[in-house]
Amino acid sequence: MTDVTPEGIPRKAAPAERDTSGPFDDTEANPVRPYIDLGGIKVLPREGLNLRLEVEEQTKRIVAVGLDYADSTLQVQPFAAPRTSGLWDETREQIKAQVKEQGGRVEEREGPLGAELLAEVPVTVGGDSSQSSKRLARFVGVDGPRWFLRGVIGGAATSDVEAAAKVEDLFRSLVVVRGTTPMPPRDLIPLKMPATPGTV
């Protein structure tokens, strides 16, 4: 269900205290923390965190940041968004339709980050369609100032409360760098390889 303002604009969907507890805008982040700079996203290193960049085959463009942590995976993507309206309500409806189209099940629920989706997605094992299994995934999203951050959580954090709390904390610690370049809403904010220590 899309929540709109009296003017009919989709509201921004975000935790009430987002500006102090994250995910953060670049202007809100602590400047002295040793973030890993991935362009549109900055990640705070922590013990046991592995970082992967997901690259689109044809274009060689980095399209997502994969974070392995607490026996779970968190895939995140930052998108440009309008200054006054949000994208998460509409994006949830699109994800619901996609999951159902794939023959999966999806339920909307209220989580620590606001409205989220818990989906059971069919997965084909080894290219054999008769060998399909189901994979659980949590879809989370937060509308920030001029950006929208989407996350897909897999692994232990879909069902284990302790792992979920750790991955939610990781998601909240992320910083989105929108930049000043004009971009159409829903465009992926460019991501880049992190600089090697000691280089500029």
Coordinates of C-alpha atoms in Angstrom, one line a residue:
M1 CA 0.0 0.0 0.0
T2 CA 1.4 3.4 -1.0
D3 CA 1.3 6.1 1.5
V4 CA 0.8 9.6 0.0
T5 CA 1.0 13.1 1.3
P6 CA -2.1 15.4 1.0
E7 CA -0.6 16.6 -2.3
G8 CA -0.7 13.0 -3.6
I9 CA 3.1 12.6 -3.5
P10 CA 4.4 9.2 -2.4
R11 CA 5.8 9.6 1.1
K12 CA 9.4 8.8 2.0
A13 CA 9.5 5.5 3.8
A14 CA 12.3 5.5 6.4
P15 CA 12.8 4.8 10.2
A16 CA 11.8 8.0 12.1
E17 CA 15.4 8.4 13.4
R18 CA 17.1 7.6 10.1
D19 CA 19.3 10.7 10.2
T20 CA 20.8 9.7 13.5
S21 CA 20.8 5.9 13.4
G22 CA 21.2 5.3 9.6
P23 CA 21.4 4.5 6.8
F24 CA 23.1 7.9 6.5
D25 CA 23.4 10.6 3.9
D26 CA 27.0 11.6 3.2
T27 CA 26.3 14.9 5.0
E28 CA 25.3 13.1 8.2
A29 CA 28.2 10.6 8.4
N30 CA 31.1 10.9 10.9
P31 CA 33.9 12.4 8.8
V32 CA 36.7 10.7 10.8
R33 CA 35.4 7.1 10.5
P34 CA 37.5 4.9 8.2
Y35 CA 34.9 4.1 5.6
I36 CA 35.6 2.0 2.5
D37 CA 34.7 4.3 -0.4
L38 CA 32.7 2.5 -3.1
G39 CA 31.4 5.7 -4.8
G40 CA 27.7 5.8 -4.2
I41 CA 28.1 3.8 -0.9
K42 CA 30.5 3.9 1.9
V43 CA 31.0 0.9 4.1
L44 CA 32.3 0.9 7.7
P45 CA 34.7 -2.1 8.0
R46 CA 34.0 -4.5 10.9
E47 CA 35.3 -7.8 12.1
G48 CA 34.0 -10.8 10.0
L49 CA 32.7 -8.6 7.1
N50 CA 33.5 -9.7 3.5
L51 CA 32.8 -7.3 0.7
R52 CA 32.0 -8.2 -3.0
L53 CA 31.2 -6.0 -5.9
E54 CA 28.7 -7.4 -8.4
V55 CA 29.5 -6.5 -12.0
E56 CA 27.2 -6.6 -15.0
E57 CA 28.7 -8.9 -17.6
Q58 CA 28.0 -6.8 -20.8
T59 CA 28.8 -3.3 -19.5
K60 CA 31.4 -4.2 -16.8
R61 CA 29.5 -1.7 -14.6
I62 CA 29.3 -2.3 -10.9
V63 CA 25.6 -2.8 -10.2
A64 CA 25.5 -3.8 -6.5
V65 CA 27.6 -4.2 -3.3
G66 CA 27.5 -7.7 -1.7
L67 CA 28.2 -7.9 2.0
D68 CA 28.8 -11.3 3.7
Y69 CA 28.3 -11.0 7.4
A70 CA 26.9 -13.1 10.4
D71 CA 26.2 -16.2 8.2
S72 CA 24.1 -13.9 6.0
T73 CA 24.3 -11.9 2.8
L74 CA 23.2 -8.3 2.3
Q75 CA 23.1 -7.0 -1.3
V76 CA 22.7 -3.2 -1.5
Q77 CA 22.0 -0.8 -4.3
P78 CA 21.7 3.0 -4.0
F79 CA 19.3 4.8 -6.4
A80 CA 18.7 8.5 -7.2
A81 CA 15.3 9.7 -5.9
P82 CA 13.2 12.8 -6.0
R83 CA 13.9 15.4 -3.2
T84 CA 10.3 15.3 -1.8
S85 CA 8.9 11.9 -2.6
G86 CA 9.9 8.3 -1.9
L87 CA 10.4 5.2 -4.0
W88 CA 10.2 2.3 -1.5
D89 CA 6.4 2.0 -1.4
E90 CA 6.2 1.7 -5.2
T91 CA 9.3 -0.6 -5.4
R92 CA 7.7 -3.0 -2.9
E93 CA 4.7 -3.4 -5.2
Q94 CA 7.0 -4.2 -8.1
I95 CA 9.0 -6.8 -6.1
K96 CA 5.8 -8.5 -5.0
A97 CA 4.7 -8.8 -8.6
Q98 CA 8.1 -10.2 -9.7
V99 CA 8.2 -12.8 -6.9
K100 CA 4.6 -14.0 -7.7
E101 CA 5.5 -14.1 -11.4
Q102 CA 8.4 -16.5 -10.6
G103 CA 6.0 -18.7 -8.6
G104 CA 7.2 -17.5 -5.2
R105 CA 5.3 -16.4 -2.1
V106 CA 5.7 -13.0 -0.5
E107 CA 4.3 -11.3 2.6
E108 CA 4.7 -7.7 3.7
R109 CA 5.5 -7.0 7.3
E110 CA 6.7 -4.3 9.6
G111 CA 10.4 -4.7 10.5
P112 CA 13.0 -2.7 12.4
L113 CA 13.7 -0.7 9.2
G114 CA 10.0 -0.1 8.4
A115 CA 7.9 -2.0 5.9
E116 CA 9.8 -5.0 4.4
L117 CA 9.0 -8.0 2.3
L118 CA 9.7 -11.6 3.2
A119 CA 9.8 -13.7 0.1
E120 CA 10.1 -17.4 -0.7
V121 CA 11.7 -17.5 -4.1
P122 CA 12.0 -20.7 -6.2
V123 CA 15.6 -21.5 -7.1
T124 CA 16.6 -24.1 -9.8
V125 CA 19.4 -26.3 -8.6
G126 CA 22.2 -27.0 -11.2
G127 CA 20.1 -26.0 -14.2
D128 CA 17.6 -28.9 -13.7
S129 CA 14.1 -27.4 -13.4
S130 CA 12.8 -30.5 -11.6
Q131 CA 15.4 -29.9 -8.9
S132 CA 14.1 -26.6 -7.6
S133 CA 14.2 -25.5 -4.0
K134 CA 13.0 -22.4 -2.2
R135 CA 15.2 -19.6 -0.9
L136 CA 14.1 -17.1 1.7
A137 CA 14.9 -13.4 1.1
R138 CA 14.1 -10.2 3.0
F139 CA 13.7 -7.1 0.9
V140 CA 14.3 -3.8 2.8
G141 CA 14.4 -0.2 1.7
V142 CA 14.9 3.2 3.1
D143 CA 14.1 6.6 1.4
G144 CA 16.8 9.2 2.2
P145 CA 17.3 12.8 1.0
R146 CA 17.4 12.5 -2.8
W147 CA 18.3 8.8 -2.7
F148 CA 16.8 5.4 -2.0
L149 CA 18.8 2.5 -0.6
R150 CA 17.5 -1.0 -1.3
G151 CA 18.8 -4.2 0.4
V152 CA 18.2 -7.9 -0.1
I153 CA 19.0 -10.1 2.9
G154 CA 19.7 -13.8 2.6
G155 CA 21.0 -16.6 4.8
A156 CA 20.7 -16.7 8.6
A157 CA 19.3 -13.2 8.9
T158 CA 16.0 -14.2 7.2
S159 CA 15.0 -16.4 10.2
D160 CA 17.6 -16.0 13.1
V161 CA 16.9 -13.0 15.3
E162 CA 20.5 -12.5 16.4
A163 CA 21.9 -12.6 12.8
A164 CA 19.0 -10.4 11.7
A165 CA 19.9 -7.7 14.3
K166 CA 23.6 -7.8 13.1
V167 CA 22.7 -7.4 9.4
E168 CA 20.1 -4.7 10.2
D169 CA 22.9 -2.8 12.1
L170 CA 25.2 -3.3 9.1
F171 CA 22.5 -1.9 6.8
R172 CA 22.0 1.1 9.1
S173 CA 25.8 1.8 9.2
L174 CA 26.0 2.4 5.4
V175 CA 26.4 5.9 4.0
V176 CA 24.9 6.9 0.7
V177 CA 26.8 9.4 -1.4
R178 CA 24.3 11.0 -3.8
G179 CA 26.6 13.6 -5.2
T180 CA 25.5 16.8 -6.9
T181 CA 25.2 15.4 -10.5
P182 CA 21.5 15.6 -11.7
M183 CA 20.2 12.1 -12.2
P184 CA 16.7 10.8 -13.1
P185 CA 14.9 9.1 -10.2
R186 CA 15.5 5.3 -10.1
D187 CA 18.9 5.5 -11.8
L188 CA 21.6 3.6 -10.0
I189 CA 24.0 5.9 -8.2
P190 CA 27.5 5.0 -9.7
L191 CA 29.5 2.5 -7.7
K192 CA 33.3 2.1 -8.0
M193 CA 36.2 -0.1 -6.9
P194 CA 37.6 1.0 -3.6
A195 CA 41.0 2.8 -3.8
T196 CA 44.0 0.7 -2.8
P197 CA 45.4 2.0 0.5
G198 CA 48.1 4.6 -0.1
T199 CA 46.7 5.8 -3.4
V200 CA 44.5 8.7 -4.1

